Each structure stands twice: as structure tokens, then as C-alpha cells.
Amino acid sequence: MSLGTRNLISLDLFTDAYRVTGHTKVGVGGIHAELANPNSNFLEIQDAYISRINQPGEIVTHYQEAAFRKNNINFIVLQDRRVGIPVGTQHGRSIYTRGRPIPAFLTVPSFEIKGEIIHEGKVAPRDILVKSIGNYLLIFAAEASASLYPNIAYSGDLIMVSKDRIGLIGLGKK
Amino acid sequence: MAKIIVIDDDDQLLHMVGLMLERGGHNITLISNPRDGLERIKAHKPDLLVLDVMMPGMSGHDLTRQIRETSGLEGLPILILTARSQDIDRDTALKIGANAYLSKPVTSQELIKQIDTLLTPKVDEKAAPGMILSLFGLRGGVGQTTLATNLALALRRVSQHEVCLVDLSLAVGQTPFHLHLKPQSSWADLMGSNTFDWPMVKEHLAIHPTGLRLLPAPAMPQTSDGLPAYFIIQLIELLRSRMMFTVLDLPPILCPAFMAALEMTDVGLHVISPDVISVRTAVQANRALVNSGIKLKQKSFILNQVSAKPQLSKATVERVLNGRIPFHIDFDPNQMQALTQGTPLALTGTNSPIPTIINRMAEVIWNRAQKARG
């Protein structure tokens, strides 16, 4: 059976206590399809370099192959938003081309995240969390800072935040 | 030319970085296994190390720490080149002893610029004081900029030292087209302050993948007042102290800046073409220079045939100018394509007239410079 075309994408993945830098293979459905794949509870990472979040520049260990329990992932930092926008919604009249940016603030365990969501219509957290596509909320031009170490921050063109891990969400201007 | 070791476990990236640096004129050693790194660094004694961070077996951080603890390697410049692109990654790299940090993907210009910054003290020590070469002529359209660009590249190739091409055109310089560069600034940007220093000049130099530096002309035409003599004197003094060779492409106007540049020139190359107007202009230009009291330390003619059929023979031109023409370049049919592609003929390795003569000239000039330095 052919596996079809699979691309390797680079990502920075964060759990409660660890930062993992590596690559993951994605198919035509992109990273969202991998994360939503019901046949596996794990996301496989190649060349995984693991750091603790209080010393995120230091590499604790490295594994050529690693797997992360999906419901442990708080958020994923991507340097190129094209990698993280769901396949089929990058072009044409999708929410990501016709929506407007809305400032957003979220918390997940150990981190707070600031950035913009792209949304169309009335701004309501419930709508955004329930009606948006997939299990991850897309925060553009985002920065995540560690709650206990606010000087430690990570920025990315796109941060994919696990909806299940969101503790608080604030939308619009302060 | 510097000895550079590149360590990266990704073979493709390793070779790509190696290629970028080789095109920059450096001598490269590639290592894919970081565990071999320290021993090979000790053996090769490089001028600089380019190091990845995420490598199996040993991280770039660990290797940096080992290097800093090794006697004799404490001062080795280390450039960290990594896919980890967060500010915290930069801070960590610098904290453990790296000298600079770049995140992947990186362009060859960014890489060469950063490496050059790290190597500058050593390069300066070897290169100073340098030689100033001016290509000039009062008749436009004789291929002066083509020859200046090719000569600068040939000097860079043959010497593997710092070479700068300065486009002093007042009427929109063409050197960026020749070199396929899109510079963001020009010498006009240095005019804002009365004095300027080397870091300011360096900021405005574009870098060609071969490592040749270019100080371009402004994108808008200038009056001759826009290029004052004091500016040229200061600029040439700075370049002489930093570059092995500075090639000036002078404007075809007898303005004070032109005169000042010629007075500071070590080798003047008067570019003419074998046609009546060019030769006549050259005769008058010679008279004007003599009347102005400008004596060039060394001057030669370059007879550059820019059309397929010359109006005058070389012998006729020599007779009219009452002097020998040491460099005669026949019409080069490849030049138009080279200009369109932004790949000067000196880089192509062809045996056509321009690269043949220009490479010979560069070798003569380089040999002379080496002798002068003992």
C-alpha cells in the first residue's frame, strides 16, 4: 500500500514541562490531520531535541524517534503559518483569507499566549472555541511566555493551541 | 581567505553551507560527526567554526563548551547556525561561548556578512594597506564598468583577499546589474555626516557571493556637486586600510572627485575603444590631466573593442596616443548574455576575450602587490 506523499515539517512542541524541537511527517492533510488521526494517540517526532521549559535553550537529550501523547501537547510553535493552516483553507474564500484579526490572550498549563486569531462575524469565545476547525486554535503572530518564568518567551508566525488545554481565553482589546 | 570548519549532521545542509562559503572565497573543511569535531579543530587550527546545535551524540552547545575549555582554542570565533530560532536560543548560544548566532534558513549574503564580521580583525591585519586601481575615461559606452566589475572579481579570485568595487557613477551605476545584486544603499547614504568611519562604510557595502564587496552608486542621478572631493579622499583612505584591492569605476567627468581619486590611485587604467571619438577624447583627457598637474603613479591604456567591427586598428590608436597599449580586448560576443544573466565573464571560466585579458591583468597586479609586500 502506498503511503502517498509525506512531507517533513519542523516544529517546536510544548508540554507542561518540556520543549521538544524536531520534525514530523505529515500527509496531504497536513499537521491537523496527524493531530486528529483517531488511529493513534501519539504524534511521532523525528530528531527530537528535548529541553526543560525553565532552561529552554539547553538540550537535555536527543532521540532520533520519539512519540508524544497528543493530549499532553499544550501548543505547537510554527515559524511559517502556511504549515499550520488547515489544508483547503489557505486559499479562496476561507476564513483565513476573508476573516479579520482579533487580539487574543490565552492560558494553558504553565504558559500564557498572546497573538491574533482570524475570525469572521461576532466575537464570542464560545463560537471561536466550538466552531473553529479542528482541535487546535490557531493564534497568528503569537508569543508564548512561561507563567513562572515570564522572561522565557517563544514567538512564532503561528502557534497552534490545544483547545482541550485552554484555561482562559480573552478576545478583543484589553 | 580564511580556514573555516563547518560542523552539521545534516549532509545536505553541510554541503550547502560549504558551497556558500567556498563561493565566498574561503577554504572549507566539512565535518558531519560532531564527536570528531574537537580533534579535527585542534589538527586544522581553523580561523572560524560554523556549528549546528541539534546534532545526535553531541550538541553544538557541548562542543562549544569543550572548545572554550581547550587551551589554544579559547579565542576561536564560533558561529552557531541552528534551526532553533527563538531569542532564548540565541541567548543560550552566546552565553555558553559562541561569538555569533544565525538561525536557519540563512541566505548566503547573511552568512558571508556574519562570517566577515567575525573575521574582520584578522583580514585587516593581512590586507592593509591596499592598492587602489582606477578605471577611467571621459568617453562613456566603452565598457569601463564591465571591465571594472570583471577586474574586481578576477582580483578577488586570484588573491582570495578583500576586494571592493566602488561604483562612482553619477548617472545611475550599472554595477549591481552586472553582479545581479539588489543593494539597499549607496555611497550617497554616507553623505549625511561630515565624517564617517569603517563600520559606517561597511554597513553600506553589498556582498557578492564570491565575497567581492560593492559600494554602489545611488539609484537616482546626481550632479557632480553630489560627489565632493573630501568625501572621496576619506572613502579611499578607509578602503585602502581595509581592502587588499579597491577598484574604482570613475565617472566620465573631470570633477574634483575624479581628480582626487586619480591622485590617490596606484594604478590608473584608461579605458578607450578603437573609434575616432573615443581616441580623440582620450588625447584631450590626457592633456587635461597634465594641465591639472595630476601625475598618476602608474598608468596604462585598455583598448576595449565594444562592437564587432573596429573603426581603428590598434597600431593607429597607439600612434595617435603616442604610447603603447598593453591590454587589447577584442569584441566579446558573450558579454551581452553575461550582463543579462548578471554573471560576469570573469566567473564563467570561458576563454573569450574579456576573461582572458582581465584574468591576465589580475594575475600581473596580484604578483606586483605580493612583491611590494615582500
Coordinates of C-alpha atoms in Angstrom, one line a residue:
Chain A
M1 CA 0.0 0.0 0.0
S2 CA 1.4 3.4 -1.0
L3 CA 1.7 5.9 1.8
G4 CA 1.4 8.8 -0.7
T5 CA 3.4 11.9 -0.4
R6 CA 4.6 12.8 3.1
N7 CA 6.4 16.0 4.0
L8 CA 8.6 16.6 6.9
I9 CA 7.8 19.8 8.8
S10 CA 9.8 21.5 11.6
L11 CA 8.1 22.3 14.8
D12 CA 8.6 23.3 18.5
L13 CA 6.2 21.4 20.6
F14 CA 5.4 22.2 24.3
T15 CA 4.1 20.1 27.1
D16 CA 3.6 21.2 30.7
A17 CA 7.3 20.8 31.4
Y18 CA 9.2 20.3 28.2
R19 CA 10.1 21.9 24.9
V20 CA 10.7 19.5 22.0
T21 CA 12.2 20.6 18.8
G22 CA 12.1 18.3 15.8
H23 CA 10.3 17.2 12.7
T24 CA 7.2 15.3 12.0
K25 CA 5.9 13.7 8.8
V26 CA 2.6 14.9 7.5
G27 CA 0.5 13.7 4.7
V28 CA -1.8 15.6 2.3
G29 CA -4.0 16.6 5.3
G30 CA -1.1 18.5 6.9
I31 CA -0.3 18.7 10.6
H32 CA -4.0 18.9 11.6
A33 CA -4.8 15.5 10.0
E34 CA -1.9 14.0 12.0
L35 CA -3.1 15.5 15.2
A36 CA -6.7 14.5 14.6
N37 CA -5.9 10.9 13.4
P38 CA -8.1 8.7 15.6
N39 CA -5.9 5.7 15.0
S40 CA -3.1 7.0 17.2
N41 CA -2.9 8.8 20.5
F42 CA 0.7 9.8 19.8
L43 CA 2.4 12.2 17.5
E44 CA 5.6 10.9 16.1
I45 CA 8.6 13.2 16.1
Q46 CA 11.9 12.6 14.3
D47 CA 15.1 14.1 15.6
A48 CA 13.5 15.2 18.8
Y49 CA 15.7 17.5 20.9
I50 CA 14.2 17.9 24.4
S51 CA 14.7 20.8 26.7
R52 CA 13.1 21.7 30.1
I53 CA 11.0 24.8 30.0
N54 CA 13.0 26.6 32.7
Q55 CA 16.2 26.1 30.6
P56 CA 14.7 26.0 27.1
G57 CA 18.0 26.8 25.3
E58 CA 19.7 23.8 26.8
I59 CA 19.3 20.4 25.2
V60 CA 18.7 17.7 27.8
T61 CA 18.6 14.8 25.5
H62 CA 18.0 13.7 21.9
Y63 CA 16.2 10.9 20.2
Q64 CA 16.0 10.1 16.6
E65 CA 12.5 8.8 17.0
A66 CA 10.1 9.9 19.8
A67 CA 6.3 9.9 20.3
F68 CA 4.2 12.3 22.3
R69 CA 0.9 11.7 23.7
K70 CA -1.4 14.1 21.9
N71 CA -3.4 15.1 24.9
N72 CA -0.2 16.1 26.6
I73 CA 0.6 18.7 24.0
N74 CA -0.2 22.3 25.1
F75 CA 0.8 24.1 21.9
I76 CA 3.0 23.9 18.9
V77 CA 5.0 26.8 17.6
L78 CA 5.5 27.0 13.8
Q79 CA 7.7 29.6 12.0
D80 CA 5.6 29.5 8.9
R81 CA 1.8 29.9 9.1
R82 CA 1.3 28.0 5.8
V83 CA 2.4 24.8 7.5
G84 CA -0.3 25.1 10.1
I85 CA -3.4 26.5 8.3
P86 CA -5.7 23.5 7.6
V87 CA -5.4 22.2 4.1
G88 CA -8.0 23.5 1.8
T89 CA -8.5 26.8 3.8
Q90 CA -5.3 28.6 2.7
H91 CA -6.8 30.0 -0.5
G92 CA -10.1 31.2 -1.9
R93 CA -12.9 32.4 0.3
S94 CA -11.9 30.7 3.5
I95 CA -12.0 32.2 7.0
Y96 CA -8.2 32.7 6.8
T97 CA -8.4 34.9 3.8
R98 CA -11.6 36.9 4.5
G99 CA -11.6 37.0 8.3
R100 CA -10.3 39.8 10.4
P101 CA -7.6 39.7 13.1
I102 CA -8.7 39.9 16.7
P103 CA -6.2 40.2 19.6
A104 CA -6.3 37.2 21.8
F105 CA -4.9 36.1 25.1
L106 CA -5.0 32.5 26.3
T107 CA -3.6 30.4 29.1
V108 CA -2.6 26.8 29.0
P109 CA -0.8 25.0 31.8
S110 CA 2.5 26.7 32.5
F111 CA 2.1 29.2 29.7
E112 CA 0.3 32.3 28.6
I113 CA -0.1 33.1 24.9
K114 CA -0.8 36.4 23.1
G115 CA -1.4 36.9 19.4
E116 CA -4.3 37.2 16.9
I117 CA -7.0 34.9 15.9
I118 CA -8.6 35.2 12.4
H119 CA -12.3 35.4 12.8
E120 CA -15.4 36.4 10.8
G121 CA -18.5 37.7 12.4
K122 CA -19.4 38.3 16.0
V123 CA -16.6 37.9 18.5
A124 CA -17.6 35.3 21.0
P125 CA -15.2 32.9 22.8
R126 CA -17.7 30.1 22.6
D127 CA -18.1 30.4 18.9
I128 CA -14.4 30.6 18.4
L129 CA -13.6 27.6 20.5
V130 CA -16.5 25.4 19.4
K131 CA -17.0 26.3 15.8
S132 CA -13.4 26.7 14.6
I133 CA -11.9 23.9 12.6
G134 CA -10.1 21.1 14.4
N135 CA -8.8 20.5 17.9
Y136 CA -6.3 23.3 17.8
L137 CA -6.9 27.1 17.9
L138 CA -4.7 29.0 15.6
I139 CA -3.0 32.1 17.1
F140 CA -1.1 34.1 14.5
A141 CA 1.9 36.4 15.1
A142 CA 2.0 34.8 18.5
E143 CA 4.2 34.8 21.6
A144 CA 4.0 32.3 24.4
S145 CA 5.7 33.1 27.7
A146 CA 6.2 30.7 30.6
S147 CA 3.9 31.7 33.5
L148 CA 6.6 31.0 36.2
Y149 CA 9.5 32.4 34.1
P150 CA 8.0 35.4 32.2
N151 CA 11.4 36.3 30.7
I152 CA 11.3 33.0 28.8
A153 CA 9.2 33.5 25.7
Y154 CA 8.8 31.8 22.3
S155 CA 7.4 33.5 19.3
G156 CA 6.1 32.1 16.0
D157 CA 4.3 33.1 12.9
L158 CA 1.7 30.7 14.1
I159 CA 1.0 28.9 17.4
M160 CA -1.4 26.0 17.4
V161 CA -3.0 25.8 20.9
S162 CA -4.7 22.6 22.0
K163 CA -8.4 23.6 22.7
D164 CA -8.6 21.0 25.5
R165 CA -5.7 22.7 27.3
I166 CA -7.0 26.2 27.2
G167 CA -7.8 27.5 30.7
L168 CA -8.8 31.1 29.9
I169 CA -9.3 33.0 26.7
G170 CA -9.6 36.8 26.3
L171 CA -10.6 38.3 23.0
G172 CA -10.6 41.9 21.5
K173 CA -8.8 44.9 23.0
K174 CA -7.9 44.9 26.7
Chain B
M1 CA 40.7 33.7 2.6
A2 CA 40.1 32.1 5.9
K3 CA 40.2 28.5 7.0
I4 CA 36.7 27.6 8.2
I5 CA 35.4 24.3 9.6
V6 CA 31.6 23.6 9.3
I7 CA 30.0 21.0 11.6
D8 CA 26.5 19.8 10.9
D9 CA 25.0 16.4 11.0
D10 CA 22.7 17.1 8.0
D11 CA 24.8 16.3 5.0
Q12 CA 22.7 18.4 2.6
L13 CA 22.9 21.5 4.7
L14 CA 26.5 20.9 5.4
H15 CA 27.4 20.9 1.7
M16 CA 25.1 23.8 1.0
V17 CA 26.8 25.9 3.7
G18 CA 30.2 24.7 2.4
L19 CA 29.3 25.8 -1.1
M20 CA 28.2 29.2 0.1
L21 CA 31.5 29.7 1.9
E22 CA 33.6 28.4 -0.9
R23 CA 31.9 30.9 -3.2
G24 CA 32.9 33.5 -0.6
G25 CA 36.5 32.5 -1.3
H26 CA 37.1 30.6 1.9
N27 CA 39.0 27.3 2.5
I28 CA 36.4 24.9 3.9
T29 CA 36.5 21.7 5.9
L30 CA 33.2 19.8 6.4
I31 CA 32.5 17.6 9.4
S32 CA 29.3 15.7 9.8
N33 CA 30.1 13.9 13.1
P34 CA 30.4 16.4 16.0
R35 CA 32.3 13.8 18.1
D36 CA 35.2 14.1 15.7
G37 CA 34.9 17.9 15.9
L38 CA 37.3 18.8 18.7
E39 CA 40.2 16.6 17.5
R40 CA 39.9 17.9 13.9
I41 CA 39.7 21.5 15.1
K42 CA 42.9 21.0 17.1
A43 CA 44.5 19.5 14.0
H44 CA 43.3 22.0 11.4
K45 CA 43.6 25.2 13.5
P46 CA 40.8 27.0 11.7
D47 CA 40.2 30.7 11.7
L48 CA 36.5 30.2 12.3
L49 CA 34.0 27.5 13.2
V50 CA 30.4 27.3 11.9
L51 CA 28.4 25.0 14.2
D52 CA 25.0 23.4 14.2
V53 CA 23.3 22.9 17.6
M54 CA 21.0 20.0 17.2
M55 CA 23.3 17.0 16.4
P56 CA 23.0 13.4 17.6
G57 CA 25.6 12.3 20.0
M58 CA 26.9 15.8 20.9
S59 CA 25.1 19.1 20.7
G60 CA 26.7 22.2 19.4
H61 CA 26.5 23.6 22.9
D62 CA 28.5 20.8 24.4
L63 CA 31.1 21.1 21.7
T64 CA 31.3 24.9 22.2
R65 CA 31.9 24.3 25.9
Q66 CA 34.7 21.8 25.2
I67 CA 36.3 24.2 22.7
R68 CA 36.3 27.1 25.3
E69 CA 37.9 24.8 27.9
T70 CA 40.6 23.7 25.5
S71 CA 43.9 25.5 25.7
G72 CA 44.6 27.5 22.5
L73 CA 41.0 27.4 21.3
E74 CA 39.6 29.9 23.8
G75 CA 39.6 32.7 21.1
L76 CA 38.4 30.6 18.1
P77 CA 35.4 32.5 16.6
I78 CA 32.3 30.3 16.7
L79 CA 29.2 31.0 14.7
I80 CA 26.2 29.0 15.7
L81 CA 23.9 28.1 12.8
T82 CA 20.7 26.4 14.0
A83 CA 17.1 25.7 13.2
R84 CA 16.3 26.7 16.8
S85 CA 15.3 30.3 16.1
Q86 CA 13.9 31.7 19.4
D87 CA 15.6 34.6 21.2
I88 CA 16.2 32.2 24.1
D89 CA 18.3 30.0 21.8
R90 CA 20.4 33.0 20.7
D91 CA 20.9 34.0 24.3
T92 CA 21.9 30.5 25.3
A93 CA 24.4 30.1 22.4
L94 CA 26.1 33.4 23.3
K95 CA 26.1 32.6 27.0
I96 CA 28.0 29.4 26.5
G97 CA 30.7 31.0 24.5
A98 CA 29.6 31.3 20.8
N99 CA 30.5 34.6 19.2
A100 CA 27.5 34.9 16.9
Y101 CA 24.3 33.2 16.0
L102 CA 22.2 32.8 12.9
S103 CA 19.0 30.8 12.5
K104 CA 18.3 28.6 9.6
P105 CA 17.3 29.1 6.8
V106 CA 20.0 31.5 6.1
T107 CA 20.9 33.3 2.8
S108 CA 24.5 33.2 1.5
Q109 CA 24.7 37.0 1.9
E110 CA 23.7 36.8 5.6
L111 CA 26.1 34.0 6.2
I112 CA 29.1 35.7 4.5
K113 CA 28.3 39.0 6.1
Q114 CA 28.3 37.5 9.6
I115 CA 31.5 35.5 8.9
D116 CA 33.1 38.5 7.6
T117 CA 32.3 40.4 10.7
L118 CA 33.8 37.7 12.8
L119 CA 37.0 37.5 10.7
T120 CA 37.5 41.2 10.2
P121 CA 40.4 41.8 12.6
K122 CA 42.5 39.1 11.0
V123 CA 41.7 40.0 7.4
D124 CA 42.5 43.7 8.1
E125 CA 45.8 42.8 9.6
K126 CA 46.8 40.8 6.5
A127 CA 45.3 43.2 3.9
A128 CA 46.4 46.7 5.0
P129 CA 47.4 48.9 3.3
G130 CA 45.8 48.0 0.0
M131 CA 46.2 49.0 -3.6
I132 CA 43.9 51.5 -5.4
L133 CA 43.1 50.8 -9.0
S134 CA 41.0 53.3 -11.0
L135 CA 39.3 52.6 -14.4
F136 CA 38.6 55.9 -16.0
G137 CA 37.9 57.7 -19.3
L138 CA 35.9 60.7 -20.4
R139 CA 34.0 58.8 -23.2
G140 CA 31.1 56.7 -22.0
G141 CA 29.9 53.5 -23.6
V142 CA 33.4 52.0 -23.9
G143 CA 32.7 49.1 -21.5
Q144 CA 34.5 50.7 -18.5
T145 CA 32.1 49.3 -15.9
T146 CA 32.2 45.9 -17.5
L147 CA 35.9 45.8 -17.2
A148 CA 36.0 47.3 -13.6
T149 CA 33.5 44.6 -12.5
N150 CA 35.4 41.8 -14.1
L151 CA 38.7 43.0 -12.9
A152 CA 37.4 43.3 -9.3
L153 CA 36.1 39.7 -9.4
A154 CA 39.3 38.4 -11.0
L155 CA 41.4 40.1 -8.3
R156 CA 39.1 38.6 -5.7
R157 CA 39.5 35.1 -7.2
V158 CA 43.3 35.3 -7.7
S159 CA 44.1 36.9 -4.4
Q160 CA 41.4 35.5 -2.1
H161 CA 41.8 38.7 -0.2
E162 CA 39.3 41.5 0.5
V163 CA 38.4 43.4 -2.7
C164 CA 36.0 46.3 -3.0
L165 CA 34.5 47.7 -6.2
V166 CA 33.3 51.3 -5.9
D167 CA 30.9 52.5 -8.5
L168 CA 31.3 56.3 -8.6
S169 CA 28.9 56.8 -11.4
L170 CA 26.8 60.0 -11.2
A171 CA 24.2 58.7 -13.6
V172 CA 22.8 55.6 -12.0
G173 CA 25.6 53.0 -11.7
Q174 CA 25.3 49.7 -13.5
T175 CA 27.5 47.5 -11.3
P176 CA 24.5 45.9 -9.5
F177 CA 23.1 44.7 -12.8
H178 CA 26.5 43.2 -13.8
L179 CA 26.7 41.4 -10.4
H180 CA 23.0 40.5 -10.1
L181 CA 22.7 42.3 -6.8
K182 CA 20.0 44.4 -5.3
P183 CA 21.8 46.7 -2.9
Q184 CA 19.8 48.6 -0.4
S185 CA 22.1 51.6 -0.1
S186 CA 24.9 53.5 -1.9
W187 CA 27.8 55.9 -1.3
A188 CA 25.2 58.7 -1.2
D189 CA 24.0 57.3 2.1
L190 CA 27.4 58.2 3.6
M191 CA 27.0 61.8 2.7
G192 CA 24.8 62.6 5.7
S193 CA 27.6 63.1 8.1
N194 CA 30.8 65.1 7.6
T195 CA 33.0 62.3 8.7
F196 CA 32.4 58.6 8.6
D197 CA 34.3 55.5 9.9
W198 CA 34.8 52.0 8.7
P199 CA 31.7 50.5 10.4
M200 CA 29.6 53.1 8.6
V201 CA 31.1 52.3 5.2
K202 CA 30.9 48.6 5.8
E203 CA 27.2 48.9 6.6
H204 CA 26.7 50.2 3.0
L205 CA 28.7 47.5 1.2
A206 CA 26.8 44.9 -0.7
I207 CA 28.4 41.4 -0.8
H208 CA 28.6 39.3 -3.9
P209 CA 28.5 35.5 -3.3
T210 CA 32.2 35.4 -4.3
G211 CA 32.9 37.7 -1.3
L212 CA 33.6 40.8 -3.5
R213 CA 32.3 43.9 -1.9
L214 CA 30.4 46.6 -3.8
L215 CA 29.8 50.2 -2.9
P216 CA 27.1 51.0 -5.4
A217 CA 26.2 54.3 -7.0
P218 CA 22.9 55.9 -5.9
A219 CA 19.7 54.8 -7.7
M220 CA 19.0 58.4 -8.7
P221 CA 21.3 60.5 -11.0
Q222 CA 23.5 63.0 -9.1
T223 CA 25.1 66.3 -10.0
S224 CA 28.9 66.5 -9.8
D225 CA 28.4 68.5 -6.5
G226 CA 26.9 65.4 -5.1
L227 CA 30.3 63.7 -5.0
P228 CA 32.7 66.1 -3.3
A229 CA 36.5 65.6 -3.3
Y230 CA 36.8 65.5 0.6
F231 CA 34.3 62.6 0.6
I232 CA 36.3 60.6 -2.0
I233 CA 39.6 61.2 -0.1
Q234 CA 38.1 60.0 3.2
L235 CA 36.5 57.0 1.5
I236 CA 39.6 55.9 -0.4
E237 CA 41.7 56.2 2.8
L238 CA 39.4 54.0 4.7
L239 CA 39.2 51.4 1.9
R240 CA 42.9 51.4 1.4
S241 CA 43.3 50.5 5.1
R242 CA 40.8 47.6 4.9
M243 CA 41.0 46.2 1.4
M244 CA 43.7 44.4 -0.4
F245 CA 42.4 45.9 -3.7
T246 CA 39.9 48.8 -4.2
V247 CA 38.7 49.1 -7.8
L248 CA 37.2 52.5 -8.6
D249 CA 34.9 52.9 -11.5
L250 CA 35.2 56.6 -12.1
P251 CA 32.6 58.9 -13.7
P252 CA 33.4 60.3 -17.1
I253 CA 33.6 63.9 -15.8
L254 CA 36.6 65.9 -14.8
C255 CA 35.1 66.9 -11.5
P256 CA 37.0 67.5 -8.2
A257 CA 36.1 64.0 -7.0
F258 CA 37.6 62.5 -10.2
M259 CA 40.8 64.4 -9.8
A260 CA 41.1 63.5 -6.1
A261 CA 40.5 59.8 -6.9
L262 CA 43.2 59.8 -9.6
E263 CA 45.7 61.5 -7.3
M264 CA 45.2 58.7 -4.7
T265 CA 45.4 55.9 -7.4
D266 CA 48.2 53.4 -7.5
V267 CA 47.3 52.0 -10.9
G268 CA 45.2 54.1 -13.4
L269 CA 43.6 52.2 -16.3
H270 CA 42.4 54.5 -19.0
V271 CA 39.7 52.7 -21.0
I272 CA 39.2 53.5 -24.6
S273 CA 37.6 51.9 -27.6
P274 CA 39.0 51.8 -31.1
D275 CA 36.9 54.6 -32.6
V276 CA 37.7 58.1 -33.6
I277 CA 35.7 59.9 -30.9
S278 CA 37.0 57.7 -28.1
V279 CA 40.6 58.1 -29.1
R280 CA 40.2 61.9 -29.6
T281 CA 38.6 62.2 -26.2
A282 CA 41.5 60.2 -24.7
V283 CA 44.0 62.6 -26.2
Q284 CA 42.2 65.6 -24.8
A285 CA 41.7 63.8 -21.4
N286 CA 45.5 63.2 -21.2
R287 CA 46.1 66.9 -21.9
A288 CA 43.6 68.0 -19.3
L289 CA 45.3 65.7 -16.7
V290 CA 48.7 67.1 -17.5
N291 CA 47.4 70.7 -17.3
S292 CA 45.8 69.9 -13.9
G293 CA 49.2 68.7 -12.6
I294 CA 47.9 65.2 -11.9
K295 CA 50.6 62.6 -12.2
L296 CA 49.5 59.0 -11.9
K297 CA 51.9 56.7 -10.2
Q298 CA 51.3 54.1 -13.0
K299 CA 49.0 54.4 -16.0
S300 CA 48.1 52.0 -18.8
F301 CA 45.6 52.1 -21.6
I302 CA 43.0 49.3 -22.1
L303 CA 41.7 49.2 -25.7
N304 CA 38.3 47.6 -25.4
Q305 CA 36.5 46.8 -28.6
V306 CA 32.8 47.1 -27.9
S307 CA 31.5 46.5 -31.4
A308 CA 32.1 43.6 -33.8
K309 CA 33.9 45.9 -36.3
P310 CA 36.6 48.3 -35.0
Q311 CA 36.9 51.7 -36.7
L312 CA 40.6 51.9 -36.0
S313 CA 43.4 49.4 -35.7
K314 CA 45.4 49.0 -32.5
A315 CA 48.5 50.4 -34.3
T316 CA 46.6 53.5 -35.4
V317 CA 45.4 54.1 -31.8
E318 CA 48.9 53.7 -30.4
R319 CA 50.2 56.1 -33.0
V320 CA 47.6 58.8 -32.2
L321 CA 48.1 58.3 -28.4
N322 CA 51.8 58.2 -28.9
G323 CA 52.1 55.3 -26.5
R324 CA 51.9 51.5 -26.2
I325 CA 48.6 49.8 -25.4
P326 CA 49.4 46.8 -23.2
F327 CA 45.9 45.5 -22.9
H328 CA 43.8 45.0 -26.0
I329 CA 40.4 43.2 -25.6
D330 CA 38.8 42.1 -28.8
F331 CA 35.0 42.2 -29.2
D332 CA 33.4 39.7 -26.8
P333 CA 30.1 38.3 -28.2
N334 CA 29.4 36.7 -24.8
Q335 CA 29.3 40.0 -22.9
M336 CA 25.6 40.8 -23.7
Q337 CA 24.5 37.5 -22.3
A338 CA 26.7 37.9 -19.2
L339 CA 25.1 41.2 -18.5
T340 CA 21.6 39.9 -18.9
Q341 CA 22.3 37.0 -16.6
G342 CA 24.2 39.0 -14.1
T343 CA 27.1 36.6 -14.3
P344 CA 30.3 38.5 -15.3
L345 CA 32.5 36.6 -17.7
A346 CA 35.4 36.5 -15.2
L347 CA 33.3 34.0 -13.3
T348 CA 32.4 31.8 -16.2
G349 CA 35.8 30.2 -17.0
T350 CA 35.3 30.8 -20.7
N351 CA 38.2 31.6 -23.0
S352 CA 36.5 34.6 -24.6
P353 CA 38.5 37.9 -24.9
I354 CA 37.3 39.7 -21.7
P355 CA 38.0 37.0 -19.1
T356 CA 41.3 36.0 -20.9
I357 CA 42.7 39.5 -20.7
I358 CA 41.2 40.5 -17.4
N359 CA 42.4 37.4 -15.6
R360 CA 45.9 38.0 -17.0
M361 CA 45.8 41.6 -15.7
A362 CA 44.6 40.4 -12.3
E363 CA 47.5 38.0 -12.1
V364 CA 50.0 40.7 -13.0
I365 CA 48.5 43.1 -10.5
W366 CA 48.4 40.4 -7.8
N367 CA 52.0 39.4 -8.4
R368 CA 53.1 43.0 -8.2
A369 CA 51.1 43.6 -4.9
Q370 CA 52.8 40.5 -3.4
K371 CA 56.3 41.7 -4.4
A372 CA 55.5 45.1 -2.9
R373 CA 54.7 43.4 0.3
G374 CA 57.8 41.4 0.3

